[in-house]
Amino acid sequence: MVIQELSEAEADAIFRALADSTRRDILRRAIRHERSISSLADRYAMSWAAVQKHVAVLERAFLIVKERRGKEQIVRANLDSVRRASLLLDQFEQLWHERLDRIGDILTPPDTASPDRAPPGTASPDKEGTER
Amino acid sequence: MVIQELSEAEADAIFRALADSTRRDILRRAIRHERSISSLADRYAMSWAAVQKHVAVLERAFLIVKERRGKEQIVRANLDSVRRASLLLDQFEQLWHERLDRIGDILTPPDTASPDRAPPGTASPDKEGTER
DNA sequence: GTAACGTACAACCAAATGGTTATACAAGAA
DNA sequence: TTCTTGTATAACCATTTGGTTGTACGTTAC
């Protein structure tokens, strides 16, 4: 399954939306089953309008989608956005492993390195160009 | 490897910290290798103080730790916090799979269900108690 | 010692956030 | 029709955020 990569702005929106416990809770409820905004709002000690704003933040991050059903607006979770955020976190992990690999390269001189590694010239221990 | 679960406040802090492209970039640089705050600040078109504030946000979320080395403050990434955030996202995914399982239970009546499923009485199709 | 560097933090400002109340409107129920 | 329910949005407010400049302080280099 291929998941579209996140733009910086989309990543901003998703993490921003997840950075609030009420919104995470709304998302959990929406994942468990679809609900109307009102039935969600009943669960929280805040005004309907406040909950509606939280829902709007989740919607702008595409973590949920709304769908009109009669007079109700049904809130449905969109797991793809969650997965994209997860993928972005995996990239941090990946950077970390690349770093560990570079350290491994230093500890293991090229001539004694295992043959499945990239040749010394393409090892690029620091891809950051002109960075000092 | 057991990773400590996140409290709500910690989750708030981590996702909040990740919800800014400058901070994600700082984190990436810190993951690739340890740096001083000044060497980080040189990379961005903003004041040193602004970068220092971003670093402080990352530090409060425990995504980085600072360590004094001579007159420099070295910024080091803490992947554990990234992993905790990742784990929290996995829990959303888990909720989704539980929901799919419940739907499967409905489509597959208990008497014809495969024997490795929980018995009907403990299936608990909705754990949310008094929720209407 | 002095100078330069790296850091810390206060004070300030504009904009965004997270909440409120009030108003308006559309769809269903009576 | 009228009443109720669910939704949307505006206006307002306090707090936080993300940036600025300025000041201060400890450490290293000269």
Tab-separated table of C-alpha atoms (C1' of nucleotides) in Angstrom:
chain	number	residue	atom	x	y	z
A	1	MET	CA	0.000	0.000	0.000
A	2	VAL	CA	1.473	3.307	-1.090
A	3	ILE	CA	0.716	6.301	1.065
A	4	GLN	CA	1.171	9.778	-0.383
A	5	GLU	CA	3.939	11.699	1.343
A	6	LEU	CA	3.094	14.666	3.497
A	7	SER	CA	3.833	18.221	2.502
A	8	GLU	CA	5.249	20.413	5.239
A	9	ALA	CA	1.933	22.241	5.592
A	10	GLU	CA	-0.011	18.989	5.859
A	11	ALA	CA	2.404	17.702	8.474
A	12	ASP	CA	1.961	20.947	10.399
A	13	ALA	CA	-1.821	20.528	10.297
A	14	ILE	CA	-1.819	16.866	11.333
A	15	PHE	CA	0.568	17.233	14.265
A	16	ARG	CA	-1.138	20.440	15.320
A	17	ALA	CA	-4.481	18.652	15.324
A	18	LEU	CA	-3.061	15.772	17.353
A	19	ALA	CA	-1.541	18.104	19.938
A	20	ASP	CA	-4.728	18.375	21.988
A	21	SER	CA	-6.164	15.649	24.181
A	22	THR	CA	-9.773	16.554	23.408
A	23	ARG	CA	-9.074	16.234	19.702
A	24	ARG	CA	-7.256	12.942	20.143
A	25	ASP	CA	-10.274	11.714	22.092
A	26	ILE	CA	-12.673	12.853	19.384
A	27	LEU	CA	-10.537	11.062	16.843
A	28	ARG	CA	-10.597	7.857	18.900
A	29	ARG	CA	-14.383	7.999	19.137
A	30	ALA	CA	-14.681	8.656	15.427
A	31	ILE	CA	-12.417	5.694	14.730
A	32	ARG	CA	-14.487	3.359	16.913
A	33	HIS	CA	-17.604	4.347	15.050
A	34	GLU	CA	-19.027	7.167	13.004
A	35	ARG	CA	-20.951	9.808	14.932
A	36	SER	CA	-22.716	13.098	14.541
A	37	ILE	CA	-21.027	16.207	15.886
A	38	SER	CA	-23.766	16.636	18.483
A	39	SER	CA	-23.374	13.145	19.868
A	40	LEU	CA	-19.655	13.895	20.176
A	41	ALA	CA	-20.279	17.267	21.792
A	42	ASP	CA	-22.444	15.643	24.495
A	43	ARG	CA	-19.324	13.875	25.795
A	44	TYR	CA	-17.318	16.973	26.682
A	45	ALA	CA	-17.590	19.618	29.358
A	46	MET	CA	-17.455	22.441	26.872
A	47	SER	CA	-19.828	24.233	24.564
A	48	TRP	CA	-21.095	22.743	21.321
A	49	ALA	CA	-19.265	25.476	19.415
A	50	ALA	CA	-15.956	24.589	21.058
A	51	VAL	CA	-16.327	20.945	20.042
A	52	GLN	CA	-17.292	22.010	16.557
A	53	LYS	CA	-14.062	24.007	16.340
A	54	HIS	CA	-12.052	20.972	17.407
A	55	VAL	CA	-13.796	18.932	14.745
A	56	ALA	CA	-12.942	21.614	12.188
A	57	VAL	CA	-9.256	21.408	13.159
A	58	LEU	CA	-9.314	17.637	12.683
A	59	GLU	CA	-11.105	18.081	9.384
A	60	ARG	CA	-8.544	20.597	8.081
A	61	ALA	CA	-5.866	18.006	8.854
A	62	PHE	CA	-7.920	15.371	6.970
A	63	LEU	CA	-7.888	13.221	10.091
A	64	ILE	CA	-11.664	13.114	9.812
A	65	VAL	CA	-14.144	13.724	7.041
A	66	LYS	CA	-17.707	14.941	7.453
A	67	GLU	CA	-20.629	13.570	5.532
A	68	ARG	CA	-24.152	14.920	5.660
A	69	ARG	CA	-26.826	12.394	6.559
A	70	GLY	CA	-30.233	14.030	6.752
A	71	LYS	CA	-29.873	16.924	9.133
A	72	GLU	CA	-26.878	15.363	10.838
A	73	GLN	CA	-23.249	15.762	9.897
A	74	ILE	CA	-21.541	12.402	10.349
A	75	VAL	CA	-17.888	12.422	11.413
A	76	ARG	CA	-15.747	9.633	10.023
A	77	ALA	CA	-12.087	9.001	10.772
A	78	ASN	CA	-9.559	8.943	7.944
A	79	LEU	CA	-6.804	6.560	8.980
A	80	ASP	CA	-4.670	7.467	5.973
A	81	SER	CA	-3.700	10.749	7.611
A	82	VAL	CA	-2.717	8.910	10.761
A	83	ARG	CA	-0.575	6.581	8.668
A	84	ARG	CA	1.107	9.482	6.917
A	85	ALA	CA	2.055	10.995	10.248
A	86	SER	CA	3.338	7.609	11.317
A	87	LEU	CA	5.422	7.396	8.170
A	88	LEU	CA	6.961	10.773	8.875
A	89	LEU	CA	7.990	9.582	12.336
A	90	ASP	CA	9.485	6.500	10.719
A	91	GLN	CA	11.660	8.803	8.629
A	92	PHE	CA	13.165	10.234	11.823
A	93	GLU	CA	13.930	6.696	12.876
A	94	GLN	CA	15.463	6.073	9.464
A	95	LEU	CA	17.745	9.106	9.816
A	96	TRP	CA	18.869	7.698	13.123
A	97	HIS	CA	19.727	4.343	11.579
A	98	GLU	CA	21.635	6.046	8.762
A	99	ARG	CA	23.654	7.814	11.401
A	100	LEU	CA	24.386	4.565	13.173
A	101	ASP	CA	25.448	3.097	9.825
A	102	ARG	CA	27.856	5.981	9.278
A	103	ILE	CA	29.378	5.382	12.683
A	104	GLY	CA	29.661	1.720	11.747
A	105	ASP	CA	31.518	2.721	8.581
A	106	ILE	CA	34.036	4.675	10.612
A	107	LEU	CA	34.583	1.832	13.056
A	108	THR	CA	34.877	-0.607	10.137
A	109	PRO	CA	37.469	0.684	7.606
A	110	PRO	CA	36.333	0.372	3.937
A	111	ASP	CA	38.806	-2.367	2.987
A	112	THR	CA	37.465	-4.616	5.712
A	113	ALA	CA	33.821	-3.651	5.266
A	114	SER	CA	31.273	-6.305	4.332
A	115	PRO	CA	30.851	-6.469	0.499
A	116	ASP	CA	27.123	-5.580	0.471
A	117	ARG	CA	27.876	-2.038	1.619
A	118	ALA	CA	28.199	0.864	-0.833
A	119	PRO	CA	31.735	1.471	-2.122
A	120	PRO	CA	33.754	4.126	-0.225
A	121	GLY	CA	33.286	6.853	-2.843
A	122	THR	CA	29.503	6.787	-2.616
A	123	ALA	CA	29.296	6.353	1.132
A	124	SER	CA	28.645	10.123	1.599
A	125	PRO	CA	29.126	10.260	5.354
A	126	ASP	CA	27.565	13.732	5.449
A	127	LYS	CA	25.021	14.683	2.796
A	128	GLU	CA	24.610	18.194	4.070
A	129	GLY	CA	26.887	19.772	1.499
A	130	THR	CA	28.430	23.045	2.580
A	131	GLU	CA	27.417	22.616	6.176
A	132	ARG	CA	30.368	23.242	8.430
B	1	MET	CA	12.193	-3.029	24.061
B	2	VAL	CA	9.518	-1.525	26.271
B	3	ILE	CA	8.714	2.110	25.723
B	4	GLN	CA	6.981	4.029	28.494
B	5	GLU	CA	3.469	5.123	27.533
B	6	LEU	CA	2.759	8.776	27.030
B	7	SER	CA	0.681	10.838	29.420
B	8	GLU	CA	-1.806	13.185	27.810
B	9	ALA	CA	0.362	16.190	28.655
B	10	GLU	CA	3.461	14.550	27.176
B	11	ALA	CA	1.567	13.671	24.017
B	12	ASP	CA	0.382	17.270	23.782
B	13	ALA	CA	3.970	18.494	24.084
B	14	ILE	CA	5.410	16.066	21.562
B	15	PHE	CA	2.816	16.633	18.857
B	16	ARG	CA	2.865	20.358	19.521
B	17	ALA	CA	6.628	20.368	19.068
B	18	LEU	CA	6.368	18.388	15.837
B	19	ALA	CA	3.734	20.747	14.410
B	20	ASP	CA	6.273	23.216	13.044
B	21	SER	CA	8.477	22.649	10.032
B	22	THR	CA	11.422	24.551	11.502
B	23	ARG	CA	11.333	22.359	14.581
B	24	ARG	CA	11.041	19.164	12.538
B	25	ASP	CA	14.065	20.357	10.575
B	26	ILE	CA	16.025	21.068	13.736
B	27	LEU	CA	15.132	17.624	14.993
B	28	ARG	CA	16.322	16.029	11.744
B	29	ARG	CA	19.635	17.863	11.979
B	30	ALA	CA	20.028	16.854	15.600
B	31	ILE	CA	19.326	13.230	14.678
B	32	ARG	CA	21.945	13.253	11.921
B	33	HIS	CA	24.513	14.519	14.338
B	34	GLU	CA	24.831	16.429	17.554
B	35	ARG	CA	25.242	20.193	17.216
B	36	SER	CA	25.484	23.368	19.205
B	37	ILE	CA	22.511	25.717	19.212
B	38	SER	CA	24.518	28.353	17.365
B	39	SER	CA	25.472	26.031	14.531
B	40	LEU	CA	21.779	25.196	14.229
B	41	ALA	CA	20.750	28.847	14.339
B	42	ASP	CA	23.099	29.683	11.433
B	43	ARG	CA	20.871	27.539	9.185
B	44	TYR	CA	17.678	29.534	9.575
B	45	ALA	CA	16.524	32.946	8.420
B	46	MET	CA	15.496	34.013	11.874
B	47	SER	CA	17.129	35.406	14.950
B	48	TRP	CA	19.245	33.308	17.267
B	49	ALA	CA	16.665	33.827	20.019
B	50	ALA	CA	13.870	32.462	17.821
B	51	VAL	CA	15.849	29.295	17.148
B	52	GLN	CA	16.646	29.009	20.824
B	53	LYS	CA	12.907	29.111	21.558
B	54	HIS	CA	12.249	26.335	19.053
B	55	VAL	CA	14.977	24.276	20.693
B	56	ALA	CA	13.327	24.908	24.059
B	57	VAL	CA	9.989	23.613	22.726
B	58	LEU	CA	11.691	20.453	21.478
B	59	GLU	CA	13.455	20.097	24.806
B	60	ARG	CA	10.219	20.417	26.811
B	61	ALA	CA	8.819	17.590	24.684
B	62	PHE	CA	11.983	15.558	25.427
B	63	LEU	CA	12.551	15.216	21.684
B	64	ILE	CA	16.019	16.599	22.287
B	65	VAL	CA	18.290	16.914	25.288
B	66	LYS	CA	20.940	19.560	25.827
B	67	GLU	CA	24.354	18.872	27.218
B	68	ARG	CA	26.943	21.467	28.063
B	69	ARG	CA	30.314	20.983	26.384
B	70	GLY	CA	32.697	23.770	27.277
B	71	LYS	CA	30.935	26.982	26.432
B	72	GLU	CA	28.671	25.270	23.936
B	73	GLN	CA	25.334	23.635	24.583
B	74	ILE	CA	25.152	20.464	22.499
B	75	VAL	CA	21.750	19.409	21.201
B	76	ARG	CA	21.156	15.683	20.982
B	77	ALA	CA	18.038	13.966	19.646
B	78	ASN	CA	16.106	11.588	21.869
B	79	LEU	CA	14.517	8.990	19.608
B	80	ASP	CA	12.537	7.479	22.468
B	81	SER	CA	10.089	10.380	22.361
B	82	VAL	CA	9.659	9.903	18.623
B	83	ARG	CA	8.946	6.241	19.251
B	84	ARG	CA	6.384	7.039	21.914
B	85	ALA	CA	4.534	9.304	19.514
B	86	SER	CA	4.705	6.544	16.937
B	87	LEU	CA	3.248	4.104	19.436
B	88	LEU	CA	0.367	6.431	20.120
B	89	LEU	CA	-0.414	6.586	16.416
B	90	ASP	CA	-0.277	2.789	16.332
B	91	GLN	CA	-3.002	2.772	18.974
B	92	PHE	CA	-5.294	4.662	16.614
B	93	GLU	CA	-4.588	2.008	14.028
B	94	GLN	CA	-5.339	-0.649	16.635
B	95	LEU	CA	-8.714	0.951	17.410
B	96	TRP	CA	-9.480	0.824	13.729
B	97	HIS	CA	-8.645	-2.876	13.520
B	98	GLU	CA	-10.814	-3.591	16.564
B	99	ARG	CA	-13.647	-1.868	14.786
B	100	LEU	CA	-13.100	-3.962	11.668
B	101	ASP	CA	-13.091	-7.045	13.895
B	102	ARG	CA	-16.439	-6.021	15.386
B	103	ILE	CA	-17.876	-5.611	11.912
B	104	GLY	CA	-16.506	-9.034	11.093
B	105	ASP	CA	-18.308	-10.436	14.132
B	106	ILE	CA	-21.588	-8.999	12.888
B	107	LEU	CA	-21.117	-10.363	9.395
B	108	THR	CA	-20.075	-13.730	10.855
B	109	PRO	CA	-22.764	-14.888	13.375
B	110	PRO	CA	-21.238	-16.284	16.644
B	111	ASP	CA	-22.270	-19.913	16.002
B	112	THR	CA	-20.438	-19.963	12.688
B	113	ALA	CA	-17.459	-17.864	13.851
B	114	SER	CA	-13.986	-19.362	13.752
B	115	PRO	CA	-13.154	-21.000	17.130
B	116	ASP	CA	-10.169	-18.710	17.929
B	117	ARG	CA	-12.473	-15.715	18.405
B	118	ALA	CA	-13.668	-14.670	21.849
B	119	PRO	CA	-16.994	-16.244	22.887
B	120	PRO	CA	-20.124	-14.102	22.236
B	121	GLY	CA	-20.565	-12.985	25.854
B	122	THR	CA	-17.124	-11.359	26.014
B	123	ALA	CA	-17.165	-9.887	22.533
B	124	SER	CA	-18.176	-6.450	23.943
B	125	PRO	CA	-19.130	-4.799	20.668
B	126	ASP	CA	-19.100	-1.372	22.323
B	127	LYS	CA	-16.932	-0.777	25.372
B	128	GLU	CA	-18.150	2.761	25.858
B	129	GLY	CA	-20.605	1.862	28.588
B	130	THR	CA	-23.431	4.331	29.033
B	131	GLU	CA	-22.807	6.027	25.719
B	132	ARG	CA	-26.022	6.377	23.777
C	1	DG	C1'	43.477	41.454	31.851
C	2	DT	C1'	40.217	42.281	27.352
C	3	DA	C1'	37.726	40.613	23.332
C	4	DA	C1'	34.918	37.424	21.092
C	5	DC	C1'	31.788	33.763	21.304
C	6	DG	C1'	27.886	30.984	22.820
C	7	DT	C1'	24.177	31.130	25.643
C	8	DA	C1'	20.093	32.774	28.444
C	9	DC	C1'	16.352	35.519	29.168
C	10	DA	C1'	13.352	39.641	29.567
C	11	DA	C1'	10.252	42.789	27.264
C	12	DC	C1'	7.598	43.585	23.581
C	13	DC	C1'	4.385	42.723	19.576
C	14	DA	C1'	1.162	40.535	16.127
C	15	DA	C1'	-1.263	36.546	15.140
C	16	DA	C1'	-3.211	32.156	16.313
C	17	DT	C1'	-5.595	29.219	19.703
C	18	DG	C1'	-9.211	27.658	22.664
C	19	DG	C1'	-12.798	28.914	24.875
C	20	DT	C1'	-17.393	31.632	25.439
C	21	DT	C1'	-22.312	33.488	24.060
C	22	DA	C1'	-25.559	34.789	20.655
C	23	DT	C1'	-27.690	34.517	16.253
C	24	DA	C1'	-29.270	32.182	12.060
C	25	DC	C1'	-30.826	28.512	9.304
C	26	DA	C1'	-32.201	23.922	7.458
C	27	DA	C1'	-34.357	19.393	8.215
C	28	DG	C1'	-37.627	16.368	10.741
C	29	DA	C1'	-41.270	15.714	13.964
C	30	DA	C1'	-45.689	16.938	15.803
D	1	DT	C1'	-47.889	25.266	10.301
D	2	DT	C1'	-44.852	25.336	14.587
D	3	DC	C1'	-41.377	23.174	17.540
D	4	DT	C1'	-37.211	20.833	18.161
D	5	DT	C1'	-32.827	19.305	16.777
D	6	DG	C1'	-28.398	19.671	14.498
D	7	DT	C1'	-25.420	22.634	12.402
D	8	DA	C1'	-22.810	26.934	11.126
D	9	DT	C1'	-20.791	31.132	12.126
D	10	DA	C1'	-19.888	35.704	14.080
D	11	DA	C1'	-18.177	38.481	17.867
D	12	DC	C1'	-15.649	38.563	21.738
D	13	DC	C1'	-11.987	37.430	25.244
D	14	DA	C1'	-7.752	35.518	27.596
D	15	DT	C1'	-3.787	32.938	26.764
D	16	DT	C1'	-0.236	31.024	23.953
D	17	DT	C1'	2.795	31.154	20.096
D	18	DG	C1'	6.407	32.743	17.154
D	19	DG	C1'	8.862	36.265	16.121
D	20	DT	C1'	11.709	40.604	17.340
D	21	DT	C1'	15.494	43.510	19.951
D	22	DG	C1'	18.233	44.328	23.912
D	23	DT	C1'	20.814	43.052	27.917
D	24	DA	C1'	23.601	40.047	30.721
D	25	DC	C1'	26.720	36.370	31.849
D	26	DG	C1'	30.100	32.504	31.609
D	27	DT	C1'	33.830	30.442	28.877
D	28	DT	C1'	37.503	30.471	25.731
D	29	DA	C1'	41.097	32.897	22.951
D	30	DC	C1'	44.434	36.442	22.728
